[in-house]
Amino acid sequence: MKEKYFPTEIETKWQKRWADEKAFEVTEYSERPKFYCLEMLAYTSGRAHIGHVSNFAIGDVLSWYKRMRGFNVIHPFGWDAFGQPAETAAIKDGTDPEKFTRDAIAYMKWQFQRMGLSYDWSREIATCDPEYYRWNQWFFIRMWERGMLYRKLSPVNWCPKEDVSLSNEQASGGVCWRCGTPVIQKELMQWFAKITDYADQLLDGLDALEGQWPDRVITMQRNWIGRSRGAHVRFEIPECNESVTVFTTRIDTIFGANAIVLAPEHPLVEKVIAGRSEAGEVRAFAEKLKQEQRAGRPDELDKHAIFTGAYAVNPFNNEKLPIWIANFVLIGYGTGAIMSVPSGDQRDFEFSRKYGLPFRQIKLTADGREIEAEALEEPNEDWTITVNTGQWSGLASEEANRLMTEYAEEKGFGKSAVTYRLRDWGISRQRYWGTPVPMIHCGSCGTVPVPDDQLPVLLPKGVNLKVQGGSPLDHVPEYVNVTCPKCGGAARRDTDTMDTFVDSNWYYFRYCDPHNDKQPFDPRKIAYWLPVDQYIGGIEHAVMHLIYTRYWSKVMRDMGLVSFDEPISRLLTQGMVCKETYRCPNPDHDWLFPEQVTPEKTCSLCGRAVEIGRVEKMSKSRKNVVDPIEMIDIHGADALRLFVLFAGPPDKDKEWSDTGLEGAARFLQRVWRVARRWADQLPGDLNETTELNNHSRKLRRRTHQIIRSVTENMEERLHLNTCISSLMELTNEIQAFDTEVEKQGAAAETDAAVAREAVEALIRMLAPFSPHIAEEMWEAYGHQSSLVCAAWPEFNDVLAREEEIEVAVQVNGKLRSRVYASVEATEDELRQKALADEKVKAAAAGRDPFKVIVVPQKLVNVVFK
RNA sequence: GCCGGGGUGGCGGAAUGGCAGACGCAGAGGACUUAAAAUCCUCUGGCCCAAAAGGCCGUGCGGGUUCGAGUCCCGCCCUCGGCACCA
């Protein structure tokens, strides 16, 4: 072993060797049980950041660990390569999105390879490869055939000057990012996937994920799906011979209704105002509400409403209810119409107060009082006891709710119903850089899919992206003008591309069979590798990506391609890496780089005191990003990986610290020195019963204790930060042992054997975290084959056992003393020892203890009254 | 507003009802060195006490359960994240 540890040299050597030996490539032909370790697809932003290091380091540790535990570990990698930023860059700088993306992949791959991650690169995919997106198209057609896809008019952000659709980001602030024109909403015919058909399955499937997925992700998904059980109730509108159906979860409050309120887009609006003098005014008001809503002002809290002049009839009591239109009723939820019950709902309460509609109390307060409706200061949304509700008065609300629903069903004006917050998934994008929709619109045959043998529909190259009027693909005649596959007549190709969430729905299925040109994947390979055993990624994907991919997976199940319900068994959402920010009060300087801040915390440009911002997510605009490659150049990938994992638990946010990274590097240096001390010593025999001197016995015991604790933390909780702490402790133990050996002069043969056992355990347990240095030391210890083939160290409970343990002695729950005993000491022995203790005797003052609690090997609590 | 995390030394964090502060960072002192760096050793929650011994306090705040609470229960406060007029 060299005297000094040079990370760059070692890391280059082992990265090359792993690549040459294809060390991390796997097949499904194995005796070992499989383990699928997956990190989220990397977006091709152009540059790796510390968040990537953290995400991938977690997955890499787990892959290494499972490999050493005898699993056949698939650990693949790929690129989320389609999407808007490449197209935006192209419009701004005139680059080609494909070139932009390929360059980004090349550079980022180089960066990730310098981190020494144990990926099976032979399975690498990029979603912009025709070999990949071809199968998006194939799935699209299969979904369409199954009635899972349909087209409908749906609004998009639209720039009226350039006549192009804009993403929310491009329309931020309500103006077009290119020309500053105020954005309007335009209805376009777009593709939707019927995810709502699977709402129940997606909701109920979450039960099985409890304990395996973070609680907050499960809760967020439940809320996102938002199943709500209630009833549809039909209200007749005699004057125009129509009826309106509302959805309510509280039919038991229907006697308190004071109005029917429609969403401004509701189709009945035109019918109820037809022929009325106020029709023009109401229509204009509805239009205004539509614009307001679509301009998307989330802080809009005021209720805006207008009376249409028409009335509906409450089927329970034949009361006439005025029909209103209001901004707080949404066309996309329920039936787009509600009954307003001001005494039972916050929104209805605000609406009714503002417009002076009457109140009626229809249930007791939570504390059982009946109060004057007009005296209500807030609505009562509780389930209590009904009052003033005709024949249902005096019932528990839940009971009334059930009976009144039954009554409505009997009488034929209502029905129990379930609605969801979840809406169908719009997958159309009017953009260039995405998967082309493989459909053709024919004047005589309608919408016709491109035949399978003509897939992929290739994205044309050299397209002008800075067009006005529709999508860039609309302006490529040779792309648009096709013959109908059915009738051979002239037809028009659909020019939409797909949402990139389609790409990420099934990429991890493709990893299992990445080069298949006959089908998206061989179902037999999926049956072997899937479900994913551990998925690791950012919390920002808690809802959309992770619902869409669950949905896709269920559709594939129904197509007979896969046989499981849930594709991801365990999920870990890693925290962000954050860093302090600095800001100069001078607006010309604003955010500062750390090197622009003097040690006195003043701005190096103007000398003013710098505001130290809170620790926040790294971002370019705040100038608090750390470049991983810079850090690797200084301290090595091993140290960087170790630090990001040591900084905190994987699922919590972590704070970047330069000195923390230095600490990690210093630790690796120490491990190196400790290992070097014993690398060339010939060890004697060592077995479970070998007689050892004191310091050897102690090191051996600590070695086995630490193997046990690291193993448990790996298996049960993925508390990687505490695993690293334990490795540091083991290193400290070996160092202390070395000092003892120095004191004695010469090392005994058994000393060398015990030291070797400890160092080799340390090396093997360090491998998942800092694999390069571990490999180098392993080789120096005379092992011919790589650690990739090494086994995780086993602990021996007998050797880990303490000879004498310290037992805390409490008097009335307060720590007062300590006694020493053997591990085998019985409860009674511990009790006697504690009672004999001077402190306990003093506290007793002659009394007998009221109670003595003994926790074996830990503590004795002596209680006096 | 709703939902979900979280609040522990100077800092990052540890502790699955049983000795709070493991491990690391930062800091102080010492050894080695002509010197520095590196390395090694020691100390480092607060308060009382000249010091030691010893004692008291201490996990956001207030209650509770328990022999025993950072951990469990109830009520607050603060903070971060997600969603947001979802009937």
PDB file of C-alpha atoms in Angstrom, chain A residues 192-324:
ATOM      1  CA  PHE A 192     -56.786  12.557 -22.768  1.00  0.00           C
ATOM      2  CA  ALA A 193     -56.120   9.306 -20.948  1.00  0.00           C
ATOM      3  CA  LYS A 194     -58.992   7.944 -18.894  1.00  0.00           C
ATOM      4  CA  ILE A 195     -57.122   7.657 -15.638  1.00  0.00           C
ATOM      5  CA  THR A 196     -60.404   8.308 -13.831  1.00  0.00           C
ATOM      6  CA  ASP A 197     -61.523   4.800 -14.840  1.00  0.00           C
ATOM      7  CA  TYR A 198     -58.833   3.551 -12.484  1.00  0.00           C
ATOM      8  CA  ALA A 199     -59.490   6.020  -9.667  1.00  0.00           C
ATOM      9  CA  ASP A 200     -60.810   3.371  -7.277  1.00  0.00           C
ATOM     10  CA  GLN A 201     -57.982   0.967  -7.998  1.00  0.00           C
ATOM     11  CA  LEU A 202     -55.397   3.690  -7.640  1.00  0.00           C
ATOM     12  CA  LEU A 203     -56.886   4.703  -4.313  1.00  0.00           C
ATOM     13  CA  ASP A 204     -57.428   1.224  -2.924  1.00  0.00           C
ATOM     14  CA  GLY A 205     -54.000   0.074  -4.112  1.00  0.00           C
ATOM     15  CA  LEU A 206     -52.419   2.553  -1.739  1.00  0.00           C
ATOM     16  CA  ASP A 207     -53.440   0.397   1.232  1.00  0.00           C
ATOM     17  CA  ALA A 208     -50.951  -2.246   0.163  1.00  0.00           C
ATOM     18  CA  LEU A 209     -48.181   0.348   0.056  1.00  0.00           C
ATOM     19  CA  GLU A 210     -48.612   1.465   3.666  1.00  0.00           C
ATOM     20  CA  GLY A 211     -45.367   1.055   5.501  1.00  0.00           C
ATOM     21  CA  GLN A 212     -43.456   0.619   2.248  1.00  0.00           C
ATOM     22  CA  TRP A 213     -44.018   4.106   0.877  1.00  0.00           C
ATOM     23  CA  PRO A 214     -43.624   7.288   2.939  1.00  0.00           C
ATOM     24  CA  ASP A 215     -46.889   8.200   4.666  1.00  0.00           C
ATOM     25  CA  ARG A 216     -46.907  11.647   3.195  1.00  0.00           C
ATOM     26  CA  VAL A 217     -46.724  10.339  -0.370  1.00  0.00           C
ATOM     27  CA  ILE A 218     -49.641   8.005   0.257  1.00  0.00           C
ATOM     28  CA  THR A 219     -51.633  10.829   1.823  1.00  0.00           C
ATOM     29  CA  MET A 220     -50.853  13.200  -1.031  1.00  0.00           C
ATOM     30  CA  GLN A 221     -52.024  10.606  -3.533  1.00  0.00           C
ATOM     31  CA  ARG A 222     -55.203   9.952  -1.580  1.00  0.00           C
ATOM     32  CA  ASN A 223     -55.960  13.647  -1.519  1.00  0.00           C
ATOM     33  CA  TRP A 224     -55.108  13.987  -5.181  1.00  0.00           C
ATOM     34  CA  ILE A 225     -57.582  11.267  -6.123  1.00  0.00           C
ATOM     35  CA  GLY A 226     -60.045  12.783  -3.669  1.00  0.00           C
ATOM     36  CA  ARG A 227     -62.816  10.217  -3.672  1.00  0.00           C
ATOM     37  CA  SER A 228     -65.938  11.624  -2.150  1.00  0.00           C
ATOM     38  CA  ARG A 229     -69.163   9.723  -1.522  1.00  0.00           C
ATOM     39  CA  GLY A 230     -72.473  11.503  -1.617  1.00  0.00           C
ATOM     40  CA  ALA A 231     -75.532  11.773  -3.797  1.00  0.00           C
ATOM     41  CA  HIS A 232     -76.794  13.280  -7.003  1.00  0.00           C
ATOM     42  CA  VAL A 233     -80.075  15.146  -6.515  1.00  0.00           C
ATOM     43  CA  ARG A 234     -82.235  16.408  -9.359  1.00  0.00           C
ATOM     44  CA  PHE A 235     -84.013  19.761  -8.968  1.00  0.00           C
ATOM     45  CA  GLU A 236     -86.785  20.542 -11.496  1.00  0.00           C
ATOM     46  CA  ILE A 237     -86.881  23.936 -13.187  1.00  0.00           C
ATOM     47  CA  PRO A 238     -90.589  24.128 -14.156  1.00  0.00           C
ATOM     48  CA  GLU A 239     -90.498  27.421 -16.020  1.00  0.00           C
ATOM     49  CA  CYS A 240     -88.199  26.110 -18.759  1.00  0.00           C
ATOM     50  CA  ASN A 241     -89.024  22.449 -18.419  1.00  0.00           C
ATOM     51  CA  GLU A 242     -85.454  21.495 -17.486  1.00  0.00           C
ATOM     52  CA  SER A 243     -83.789  20.066 -14.429  1.00  0.00           C
ATOM     53  CA  VAL A 244     -80.441  20.506 -12.744  1.00  0.00           C
ATOM     54  CA  THR A 245     -78.540  17.752 -10.973  1.00  0.00           C
ATOM     55  CA  VAL A 246     -76.247  18.669  -8.121  1.00  0.00           C
ATOM     56  CA  PHE A 247     -73.694  16.580  -6.268  1.00  0.00           C
ATOM     57  CA  THR A 248     -73.736  16.788  -2.488  1.00  0.00           C
ATOM     58  CA  THR A 249     -72.025  14.879   0.288  1.00  0.00           C
ATOM     59  CA  ARG A 250     -74.600  16.202   2.726  1.00  0.00           C
ATOM     60  CA  ILE A 251     -78.090  15.462   1.454  1.00  0.00           C
ATOM     61  CA  ASP A 252     -79.109  15.586   5.131  1.00  0.00           C
ATOM     62  CA  THR A 253     -78.721  19.369   4.971  1.00  0.00           C
ATOM     63  CA  ILE A 254     -81.013  19.818   1.949  1.00  0.00           C
ATOM     64  CA  PHE A 255     -83.754  21.428   4.070  1.00  0.00           C
ATOM     65  CA  GLY A 256     -81.303  24.268   4.666  1.00  0.00           C
ATOM     66  CA  ALA A 257     -80.736  24.950   0.958  1.00  0.00           C
ATOM     67  CA  ASN A 258     -81.272  28.551  -0.110  1.00  0.00           C
ATOM     68  CA  ALA A 259     -80.130  28.442  -3.748  1.00  0.00           C
ATOM     69  CA  ILE A 260     -78.832  26.354  -6.615  1.00  0.00           C
ATOM     70  CA  VAL A 261     -75.488  27.603  -7.871  1.00  0.00           C
ATOM     71  CA  LEU A 262     -74.065  26.786 -11.296  1.00  0.00           C
ATOM     72  CA  ALA A 263     -70.535  27.039 -12.597  1.00  0.00           C
ATOM     73  CA  PRO A 264     -70.316  29.796 -15.239  1.00  0.00           C
ATOM     74  CA  GLU A 265     -69.553  27.178 -17.900  1.00  0.00           C
ATOM     75  CA  HIS A 266     -72.572  25.053 -17.029  1.00  0.00           C
ATOM     76  CA  PRO A 267     -74.650  24.210 -20.163  1.00  0.00           C
ATOM     77  CA  LEU A 268     -77.896  25.078 -18.351  1.00  0.00           C
ATOM     78  CA  VAL A 269     -76.867  28.702 -17.991  1.00  0.00           C
ATOM     79  CA  GLU A 270     -77.981  29.541 -21.530  1.00  0.00           C
ATOM     80  CA  LYS A 271     -81.244  27.595 -21.149  1.00  0.00           C
ATOM     81  CA  VAL A 272     -82.379  29.237 -17.928  1.00  0.00           C
ATOM     82  CA  ILE A 273     -81.638  32.770 -19.110  1.00  0.00           C
ATOM     83  CA  ALA A 274     -83.078  32.319 -22.596  1.00  0.00           C
ATOM     84  CA  GLY A 275     -85.664  34.976 -23.343  1.00  0.00           C
ATOM     85  CA  ARG A 276     -85.160  36.896 -20.111  1.00  0.00           C
ATOM     86  CA  SER A 277     -84.552  40.586 -19.939  1.00  0.00           C
ATOM     87  CA  GLU A 278     -81.504  40.046 -17.741  1.00  0.00           C
ATOM     88  CA  ALA A 279     -80.001  37.446 -20.142  1.00  0.00           C
ATOM     89  CA  GLY A 280     -77.423  39.833 -21.582  1.00  0.00           C
ATOM     90  CA  GLU A 281     -76.216  40.970 -18.202  1.00  0.00           C
ATOM     91  CA  VAL A 282     -75.981  37.434 -16.833  1.00  0.00           C
ATOM     92  CA  ARG A 283     -74.162  36.196 -19.935  1.00  0.00           C
ATOM     93  CA  ALA A 284     -71.628  38.997 -19.687  1.00  0.00           C
ATOM     94  CA  PHE A 285     -71.112  38.288 -15.998  1.00  0.00           C
ATOM     95  CA  ALA A 286     -70.577  34.570 -16.672  1.00  0.00           C
ATOM     96  CA  GLU A 287     -68.019  35.445 -19.331  1.00  0.00           C
ATOM     97  CA  LYS A 288     -66.225  37.677 -16.873  1.00  0.00           C
ATOM     98  CA  LEU A 289     -66.131  34.879 -14.291  1.00  0.00           C
ATOM     99  CA  LYS A 290     -64.734  32.457 -16.847  1.00  0.00           C
ATOM    100  CA  GLN A 291     -61.912  34.823 -17.717  1.00  0.00           C
ATOM    101  CA  GLU A 292     -61.148  35.427 -14.048  1.00  0.00           C
ATOM    102  CA  GLN A 293     -60.936  31.751 -13.295  1.00  0.00           C
ATOM    103  CA  ARG A 294     -58.861  30.967 -16.285  1.00  0.00           C
ATOM    104  CA  ALA A 295     -56.453  33.759 -15.586  1.00  0.00           C
ATOM    105  CA  GLY A 296     -55.850  31.517 -12.597  1.00  0.00           C
ATOM    106  CA  ARG A 297     -55.719  33.817  -9.624  1.00  0.00           C
ATOM    107  CA  PRO A 298     -55.326  31.480  -6.675  1.00  0.00           C
ATOM    108  CA  ASP A 299     -55.570  34.325  -4.152  1.00  0.00           C
ATOM    109  CA  GLU A 300     -59.028  35.190  -5.419  1.00  0.00           C
ATOM    110  CA  LEU A 301     -61.038  34.708  -2.272  1.00  0.00           C
ATOM    111  CA  ASP A 302     -64.065  36.902  -2.877  1.00  0.00           C
ATOM    112  CA  LYS A 303     -67.257  35.243  -3.923  1.00  0.00           C
ATOM    113  CA  HIS A 304     -68.691  36.656  -7.138  1.00  0.00           C
ATOM    114  CA  ALA A 305     -72.178  35.617  -8.159  1.00  0.00           C
ATOM    115  CA  ILE A 306     -75.257  36.708 -10.061  1.00  0.00           C
ATOM    116  CA  PHE A 307     -78.913  35.670  -9.926  1.00  0.00           C
ATOM    117  CA  THR A 308     -80.171  34.264 -13.243  1.00  0.00           C
ATOM    118  CA  GLY A 309     -83.824  35.094 -12.591  1.00  0.00           C
ATOM    119  CA  ALA A 310     -84.839  31.417 -12.732  1.00  0.00           C
ATOM    120  CA  TYR A 311     -85.932  29.091  -9.912  1.00  0.00           C
ATOM    121  CA  ALA A 312     -85.593  25.374  -9.196  1.00  0.00           C
ATOM    122  CA  VAL A 313     -87.709  23.278  -6.851  1.00  0.00           C
ATOM    123  CA  ASN A 314     -86.326  21.494  -3.784  1.00  0.00           C
ATOM    124  CA  PRO A 315     -87.730  17.955  -4.164  1.00  0.00           C
ATOM    125  CA  PHE A 316     -87.833  17.430  -0.401  1.00  0.00           C
ATOM    126  CA  ASN A 317     -90.015  20.384   0.535  1.00  0.00           C
ATOM    127  CA  ASN A 318     -91.089  21.942  -2.792  1.00  0.00           C
ATOM    128  CA  GLU A 319     -89.456  25.262  -1.896  1.00  0.00           C
ATOM    129  CA  LYS A 320     -88.482  27.526  -4.772  1.00  0.00           C
ATOM    130  CA  LEU A 321     -84.730  28.038  -4.870  1.00  0.00           C
ATOM    131  CA  PRO A 322     -83.180  30.839  -6.927  1.00  0.00           C
ATOM    132  CA  ILE A 323     -80.604  29.720  -9.496  1.00  0.00           C
ATOM    133  CA  TRP A 324     -77.326  31.630  -9.300  1.00  0.00           C
TER     134      TRP A 324
END
